[in-house]
Amino acid sequence: MTAIWWCRRDLRLRDNPALCAAAEDGPVVPLVVVDPALLHDGARPREAWFAATVLALDEQLGGGLVLRRGVPVDEVVAVAREVGASAVHVSRETTPFGRRRDAAVRAALAEHGIDWVETGSPYAVTPGRVVKADGSPYRVFSAFQRAWREHRWPRPARLPSEIHWNAPSGGPDEDVREELRAAVRSCGIALPAAGEEAALAAWDRFLADGLARYARDRDRPDLDGSSRLSPYLKVGAVHPRTLLAGLGPGEGAEKFASELCWRDFYADVLHHHPESLTTDLTGALAGLEYSAPGPEFEAWQRGETGYPLVDAGMRQLLAEGWMHNRVRMVVASFLAKDLHVWWPHGAAHFQDLLIDGDPASNAHGWQWVAGTGTDAAPYFRVFNPTAQAEKFDPRGEYVRTYVPELRHLSGAAALTPWKLPGGYDHGYPERIVDHAEERLVTLEHYRVAKKS
Ligand code: FAD
């Protein structure tokens, strides 16, 4: 019987258990539904990245991808009935949005006697599977990681030697293709090469050139010491299990596996606490005083805070739809602890602009910095944006790449323009707040919140 393979965050052919399961059922109809809730007007980088990845998959299939635009509950059912499918195969979705959407589609398919089959997930270990002995979820990363490593993960799924692809004739596919192309054209940033082949090529390059120095250089935005695979993982152009299976022994490999574990951990936390997408995971800081986002928040968004590393990061985000992890922590800390703005405002801005914008990693990356998440006692950790710059961009190269107004300052001088005559000669803005003062304000806010 014909089976539909409905791809959402698993836009690849290799190591794809849901596709394998569909292929075992019979002829496979590969379907992508462009949901207006996710691809609204195509203007946001992450929409363009999704569009580019769908187009790459379509090309891999020789233009055979079935494309529909609309609400999945209508479109999936319509295509399933059109092709006489007995089942719709997916990889399991565990985000709050994905769960709601899938529950609706599943119920609508059931009304027509069409099966819903979930196989695998976008994670090495499906969220919800690693639990404590008493069945409760982990809240602490180190304990989760131990259990995650003990649990292990399945070997990558083999691509079936022969898949009988099928597609209904007619349909609005060409219109949807054109809409996807328009989203790619109009996003205003240079996207990386999209799709599975590009993901695997990036992985090969990292294995050859980056992994051996990863443990040492991953924190260095000036050295490009990380894999930059997060956009591919976000859309499932490559599965984390493929990456884990390709790692040999060594310090770099160990560290890289543990970063992939963070990704699984945060997905697990969100699975158990869906409300933590937009609110504090713990109530410990519930009484904390925040400032409403205003002109300083907008200066932060534009990369005009007067703190070079913060501004370089925010401008990298605007230019590339991506930011280095160390700098994400620094800019997030600046918003939460120097400008005293509640983390969901920053997370929403990131989610709009990041091409790897992932609800779980984003919300919990922010909560880790803000001190409201899974970490035990981080409220006193306030990143000093200048000390961080001196440690992780010691020659000022990352800053000069993204902040042209500081390019006339050589070496580390670009990190402290206020110390130099001529530091502001090319229009770089003065610091919008005094970090030392704001740090004390934050610590006082925390002291009051902890007491209440
Ligand atoms: P590498 O260092 O090469 O790591 C390999 C992979 O491990 C990454 O691609 C990613 O999938 C995973 N990983 C690494 N670090 C983390 C981490 N701290 N948490 C979760 N997974 C991790 N990551 C996202 O994928 N999407 C987001 O929306 C996102 N938002 C973030 C927001 C904040 C405030 C912070 C502090 C971190 C956020 N991260 C997010 C985590 C991290 O910054 C990125 O995964 C990383 O920068 C991606 O670059 P890379 O692929 O070169 O990472």
mmCIF file of C-alpha atoms in Angstrom, residues 8-253:
data_model
loop_
_atom_site.group_PDB
_atom_site.id
_atom_site.type_symbol
_atom_site.label_atom_id
_atom_site.label_comp_id
_atom_site.label_asym_id
_atom_site.label_seq_id
_atom_site.Cartn_x
_atom_site.Cartn_y
_atom_site.Cartn_z
ATOM 1 C CA ARG A 8 9.287 18.227 8.719
ATOM 2 C CA ARG A 9 12.581 18.461 10.636
ATOM 3 C CA ASP A 10 14.140 15.468 8.894
ATOM 4 C CA LEU A 11 14.902 16.788 5.421
ATOM 5 C CA ARG A 12 17.357 14.143 4.272
ATOM 6 C CA LEU A 13 17.423 10.657 2.745
ATOM 7 C CA ARG A 14 20.255 8.931 4.654
ATOM 8 C CA ASP A 15 19.917 7.705 8.224
ATOM 9 C CA ASN A 16 16.211 8.382 8.220
ATOM 10 C CA PRO A 17 14.244 5.724 10.121
ATOM 11 C CA ALA A 18 10.863 7.249 9.202
ATOM 12 C CA LEU A 19 11.701 7.020 5.501
ATOM 13 C CA CYS A 20 12.907 3.424 5.956
ATOM 14 C CA ALA A 21 9.654 2.522 7.688
ATOM 15 C CA ALA A 22 7.616 4.146 4.906
ATOM 16 C CA ALA A 23 9.631 2.284 2.248
ATOM 17 C CA GLU A 24 8.849 -1.019 3.946
ATOM 18 C CA ASP A 25 5.129 -0.254 3.635
ATOM 19 C CA GLY A 26 5.162 0.186 -0.146
ATOM 20 C CA PRO A 27 5.528 2.995 -2.698
ATOM 21 C CA VAL A 28 6.541 6.221 -0.941
ATOM 22 C CA VAL A 29 5.039 9.662 -1.525
ATOM 23 C CA PRO A 30 7.569 12.222 -0.150
ATOM 24 C CA LEU A 31 5.596 15.172 1.184
ATOM 25 C CA VAL A 32 6.539 18.595 2.555
ATOM 26 C CA VAL A 33 3.769 20.903 3.715
ATOM 27 C CA VAL A 34 4.711 24.559 3.827
ATOM 28 C CA ASP A 35 2.829 25.595 6.939
ATOM 29 C CA PRO A 36 1.981 29.330 6.986
ATOM 30 C CA ALA A 37 2.651 29.273 10.744
ATOM 31 C CA LEU A 38 6.286 28.402 9.985
ATOM 32 C CA LEU A 39 6.850 30.023 6.619
ATOM 33 C CA HIS A 40 4.885 33.196 6.970
ATOM 34 C CA ASP A 41 6.206 35.700 4.452
ATOM 35 C CA GLY A 42 9.639 34.211 3.861
ATOM 36 C CA ALA A 43 11.370 37.319 5.194
ATOM 37 C CA ARG A 44 13.062 35.709 8.187
ATOM 38 C CA PRO A 45 16.413 33.942 7.684
ATOM 39 C CA ARG A 46 15.198 30.725 9.271
ATOM 40 C CA GLU A 47 12.270 30.585 6.843
ATOM 41 C CA ALA A 48 14.702 31.045 3.966
ATOM 42 C CA TRP A 49 16.961 28.328 5.363
ATOM 43 C CA PHE A 50 14.027 25.915 5.605
ATOM 44 C CA ALA A 51 13.025 26.847 2.034
ATOM 45 C CA ALA A 52 16.562 26.304 0.729
ATOM 46 C CA THR A 53 16.753 22.905 2.433
ATOM 47 C CA VAL A 54 13.385 21.794 1.017
ATOM 48 C CA LEU A 55 14.532 22.822 -2.464
ATOM 49 C CA ALA A 56 17.768 20.840 -2.002
ATOM 50 C CA LEU A 57 15.778 17.743 -1.016
ATOM 51 C CA ASP A 58 13.511 18.251 -4.013
ATOM 52 C CA GLU A 59 16.584 18.342 -6.237
ATOM 53 C CA GLN A 60 17.908 15.126 -4.674
ATOM 54 C CA LEU A 61 14.575 13.555 -5.596
ATOM 55 C CA GLY A 62 14.790 14.836 -9.165
ATOM 56 C CA GLY A 63 11.971 17.304 -8.573
ATOM 57 C CA GLY A 64 9.797 14.535 -7.155
ATOM 58 C CA LEU A 65 8.951 16.105 -3.805
ATOM 59 C CA VAL A 66 5.240 16.666 -3.301
ATOM 60 C CA LEU A 67 4.828 20.225 -2.064
ATOM 61 C CA ARG A 68 1.725 21.711 -0.569
ATOM 62 C CA ARG A 69 1.092 25.022 1.172
ATOM 63 C CA GLY A 70 -1.477 25.214 3.930
ATOM 64 C CA VAL A 71 -2.462 23.979 7.358
ATOM 65 C CA PRO A 72 -1.051 20.457 7.789
ATOM 66 C CA VAL A 73 -4.283 19.049 9.182
ATOM 67 C CA ASP A 74 -5.942 19.832 5.831
ATOM 68 C CA GLU A 75 -3.065 19.231 3.448
ATOM 69 C CA VAL A 76 -1.727 15.940 4.815
ATOM 70 C CA VAL A 77 -5.187 14.418 4.893
ATOM 71 C CA ALA A 78 -5.958 15.692 1.377
ATOM 72 C CA VAL A 79 -2.765 14.214 -0.129
ATOM 73 C CA ALA A 80 -3.208 10.943 1.776
ATOM 74 C CA ARG A 81 -6.722 10.543 0.386
ATOM 75 C CA GLU A 82 -5.646 11.614 -3.098
ATOM 76 C CA VAL A 83 -2.968 8.909 -3.335
ATOM 77 C CA GLY A 84 -4.944 6.297 -1.369
ATOM 78 C CA ALA A 85 -2.266 6.071 1.340
ATOM 79 C CA SER A 86 -2.662 3.548 4.124
ATOM 80 C CA ALA A 87 -0.215 5.322 6.437
ATOM 81 C CA VAL A 88 1.603 8.586 7.075
ATOM 82 C CA HIS A 89 5.157 8.148 8.370
ATOM 83 C CA VAL A 90 6.939 10.821 10.394
ATOM 84 C CA SER A 91 9.768 11.193 12.858
ATOM 85 C CA ARG A 92 8.454 12.079 16.287
ATOM 86 C CA GLU A 93 8.121 15.726 17.168
ATOM 87 C CA THR A 94 8.400 16.749 20.808
ATOM 88 C CA THR A 95 8.234 20.544 20.770
ATOM 89 C CA PRO A 96 4.965 22.055 22.059
ATOM 90 C CA PHE A 97 4.045 23.326 18.564
ATOM 91 C CA GLY A 98 4.916 20.039 16.869
ATOM 92 C CA ARG A 99 2.978 17.976 19.379
ATOM 93 C CA ARG A 100 -0.161 20.058 19.013
ATOM 94 C CA ARG A 101 0.059 19.973 15.228
ATOM 95 C CA ASP A 102 0.691 16.220 15.096
ATOM 96 C CA ALA A 103 -2.128 15.380 17.491
ATOM 97 C CA ALA A 104 -4.551 17.229 15.192
ATOM 98 C CA VAL A 105 -3.237 15.574 12.002
ATOM 99 C CA ARG A 106 -3.208 12.144 13.580
ATOM 100 C CA ALA A 107 -6.830 12.484 14.720
ATOM 101 C CA ALA A 108 -7.944 13.724 11.286
ATOM 102 C CA LEU A 109 -6.192 10.814 9.544
ATOM 103 C CA ALA A 110 -7.795 8.336 11.937
ATOM 104 C CA GLU A 111 -11.220 9.538 10.819
ATOM 105 C CA HIS A 112 -10.319 8.277 7.349
ATOM 106 C CA GLY A 113 -8.791 5.031 8.576
ATOM 107 C CA ILE A 114 -5.236 6.145 7.733
ATOM 108 C CA ASP A 115 -2.461 5.083 10.116
ATOM 109 C CA TRP A 116 -0.018 7.446 11.780
ATOM 110 C CA VAL A 117 3.435 5.923 12.255
ATOM 111 C CA GLU A 118 6.228 7.639 14.231
ATOM 112 C CA THR A 119 9.741 6.233 13.824
ATOM 113 C CA GLY A 120 12.781 7.910 15.348
ATOM 114 C CA SER A 121 13.133 11.578 16.178
ATOM 115 C CA PRO A 122 15.528 14.417 15.347
ATOM 116 C CA TYR A 123 17.632 13.458 18.388
ATOM 117 C CA ALA A 124 20.226 10.784 19.128
ATOM 118 C CA VAL A 125 17.948 9.599 21.931
ATOM 119 C CA THR A 126 14.281 10.494 21.650
ATOM 120 C CA PRO A 127 13.219 13.010 24.323
ATOM 121 C CA GLY A 128 11.482 11.315 27.229
ATOM 122 C CA ARG A 129 13.453 8.081 26.909
ATOM 123 C CA VAL A 130 16.312 8.745 29.338
ATOM 124 C CA VAL A 131 14.808 8.909 32.828
ATOM 125 C CA LYS A 132 15.962 8.307 36.407
ATOM 126 C CA ALA A 133 15.446 4.922 38.055
ATOM 127 C CA ASP A 134 12.170 6.190 39.550
ATOM 128 C CA GLY A 135 10.931 7.260 36.116
ATOM 129 C CA SER A 136 11.284 10.991 36.724
ATOM 130 C CA PRO A 137 13.156 13.238 34.256
ATOM 131 C CA TYR A 138 16.684 14.576 34.783
ATOM 132 C CA ARG A 139 17.138 18.246 35.652
ATOM 133 C CA VAL A 140 20.925 18.274 35.843
ATOM 134 C CA PHE A 141 23.028 17.934 32.699
ATOM 135 C CA SER A 142 25.910 15.870 34.109
ATOM 136 C CA ALA A 143 23.541 13.177 35.410
ATOM 137 C CA PHE A 144 21.567 13.205 32.149
ATOM 138 C CA GLN A 145 24.778 12.850 30.162
ATOM 139 C CA ARG A 146 25.873 9.813 32.173
ATOM 140 C CA ALA A 147 22.524 8.109 31.600
ATOM 141 C CA TRP A 148 22.467 9.198 27.934
ATOM 142 C CA ARG A 149 25.868 7.611 27.305
ATOM 143 C CA GLU A 150 24.825 4.428 29.110
ATOM 144 C CA HIS A 151 21.605 4.277 27.104
ATOM 145 C CA ARG A 152 23.608 4.551 23.852
ATOM 146 C CA TRP A 153 21.936 5.350 20.566
ATOM 147 C CA PRO A 154 20.951 3.154 17.643
ATOM 148 C CA ARG A 155 23.338 2.752 14.689
ATOM 149 C CA PRO A 156 22.487 5.005 11.744
ATOM 150 C CA ALA A 157 19.596 3.621 9.717
ATOM 151 C CA ARG A 158 20.639 2.267 6.309
ATOM 152 C CA LEU A 159 19.061 3.809 3.250
ATOM 153 C CA PRO A 160 16.851 1.104 1.686
ATOM 154 C CA SER A 161 18.555 -0.151 -1.480
ATOM 155 C CA GLU A 162 15.467 0.569 -3.520
ATOM 156 C CA ILE A 163 12.690 3.001 -2.752
ATOM 157 C CA HIS A 164 9.729 3.072 -5.074
ATOM 158 C CA TRP A 165 8.922 6.784 -5.158
ATOM 159 C CA ASN A 166 5.443 7.835 -6.076
ATOM 160 C CA ALA A 167 3.787 11.201 -6.586
ATOM 161 C CA PRO A 168 0.306 12.316 -7.530
ATOM 162 C CA SER A 169 0.067 14.030 -10.887
ATOM 163 C CA GLY A 170 -0.883 17.702 -10.961
ATOM 164 C CA GLY A 171 -1.080 19.721 -7.751
ATOM 165 C CA PRO A 172 0.274 23.137 -6.845
ATOM 166 C CA ASP A 173 3.890 21.969 -6.475
ATOM 167 C CA GLU A 174 5.401 24.438 -8.956
ATOM 168 C CA ASP A 175 3.723 27.425 -7.248
ATOM 169 C CA VAL A 176 5.077 26.295 -3.875
ATOM 170 C CA ARG A 177 8.541 25.761 -5.375
ATOM 171 C CA GLU A 178 8.467 29.328 -6.678
ATOM 172 C CA GLU A 179 7.425 30.603 -3.254
ATOM 173 C CA LEU A 180 10.352 28.752 -1.669
ATOM 174 C CA ARG A 181 12.773 30.188 -4.228
ATOM 175 C CA ALA A 182 11.412 33.677 -3.511
ATOM 176 C CA ALA A 183 12.002 33.165 0.233
ATOM 177 C CA VAL A 184 15.636 32.237 -0.443
ATOM 178 C CA ARG A 185 16.115 35.231 -2.736
ATOM 179 C CA SER A 186 14.558 37.756 -0.384
ATOM 180 C CA CYS A 187 16.093 36.844 2.971
ATOM 181 C CA GLY A 188 18.948 39.351 2.659
ATOM 182 C CA ILE A 189 21.719 37.173 4.063
ATOM 183 C CA ALA A 190 24.144 34.807 2.393
ATOM 184 C CA LEU A 191 22.914 31.369 3.441
ATOM 185 C CA PRO A 192 25.348 28.455 3.642
ATOM 186 C CA ALA A 193 24.976 25.734 1.001
ATOM 187 C CA ALA A 194 21.783 23.889 1.945
ATOM 188 C CA GLY A 195 20.758 20.242 1.993
ATOM 189 C CA GLU A 196 22.052 16.813 2.890
ATOM 190 C CA GLU A 197 25.052 16.747 0.550
ATOM 191 C CA ALA A 198 26.222 20.139 1.857
ATOM 192 C CA ALA A 199 25.725 18.968 5.457
ATOM 193 C CA LEU A 200 27.798 15.836 4.910
ATOM 194 C CA ALA A 201 30.500 17.833 3.122
ATOM 195 C CA ALA A 202 30.631 20.272 6.072
ATOM 196 C CA TRP A 203 30.913 17.316 8.433
ATOM 197 C CA ASP A 204 33.764 15.799 6.400
ATOM 198 C CA ARG A 205 35.600 19.122 6.442
ATOM 199 C CA PHE A 206 35.179 19.381 10.202
ATOM 200 C CA LEU A 207 36.405 15.796 10.728
ATOM 201 C CA ALA A 208 39.484 16.519 8.631
ATOM 202 C CA ASP A 209 40.276 19.975 9.910
ATOM 203 C CA GLY A 210 38.332 20.911 13.038
ATOM 204 C CA LEU A 211 37.756 17.963 15.361
ATOM 205 C CA ALA A 212 41.359 17.535 16.506
ATOM 206 C CA ARG A 213 41.494 21.151 17.721
ATOM 207 C CA TYR A 214 37.819 21.350 18.754
ATOM 208 C CA ALA A 215 38.343 20.908 22.507
ATOM 209 C CA ARG A 216 40.872 23.749 22.462
ATOM 210 C CA ASP A 217 39.346 26.133 19.933
ATOM 211 C CA ARG A 218 35.579 25.712 20.219
ATOM 212 C CA ASP A 219 35.297 28.730 22.510
ATOM 213 C CA ARG A 220 37.207 31.001 20.125
ATOM 214 C CA PRO A 221 34.977 32.972 17.747
ATOM 215 C CA ASP A 222 38.082 34.417 16.066
ATOM 216 C CA LEU A 223 39.363 30.936 15.139
ATOM 217 C CA ASP A 224 36.074 29.503 13.852
ATOM 218 C CA GLY A 225 36.765 26.546 16.090
ATOM 219 C CA SER A 226 33.328 24.902 16.050
ATOM 220 C CA SER A 227 31.609 22.778 13.400
ATOM 221 C CA ARG A 228 28.871 25.208 12.312
ATOM 222 C CA LEU A 229 26.625 22.188 11.835
ATOM 223 C CA SER A 230 23.754 23.576 13.917
ATOM 224 C CA PRO A 231 21.778 24.906 10.907
ATOM 225 C CA TYR A 232 21.926 21.447 9.309
ATOM 226 C CA LEU A 233 20.912 19.715 12.525
ATOM 227 C CA LYS A 234 18.036 22.162 12.907
ATOM 228 C CA VAL A 235 16.379 21.059 9.650
ATOM 229 C CA GLY A 236 17.535 17.461 9.851
ATOM 230 C CA ALA A 237 19.803 17.662 6.791
ATOM 231 C CA VAL A 238 22.004 15.422 8.907
ATOM 232 C CA HIS A 239 21.068 13.329 11.950
ATOM 233 C CA PRO A 240 23.111 13.618 15.178
ATOM 234 C CA ARG A 241 23.445 9.835 15.213
ATOM 235 C CA THR A 242 25.319 9.987 11.886
ATOM 236 C CA LEU A 243 27.732 12.414 13.543
ATOM 237 C CA LEU A 244 28.141 10.322 16.692
ATOM 238 C CA ALA A 245 28.831 7.208 14.604
ATOM 239 C CA GLY A 246 31.572 9.072 12.723
ATOM 240 C CA LEU A 247 33.475 10.096 15.857
ATOM 241 C CA GLY A 248 36.563 8.142 16.821
ATOM 242 C CA PRO A 249 38.354 8.354 20.181
ATOM 243 C CA GLY A 250 40.043 11.500 21.463
ATOM 244 C CA GLU A 251 39.420 14.648 23.426
ATOM 245 C CA GLY A 252 37.794 16.529 20.535
ATOM 246 C CA ALA A 253 35.407 13.665 19.835
#
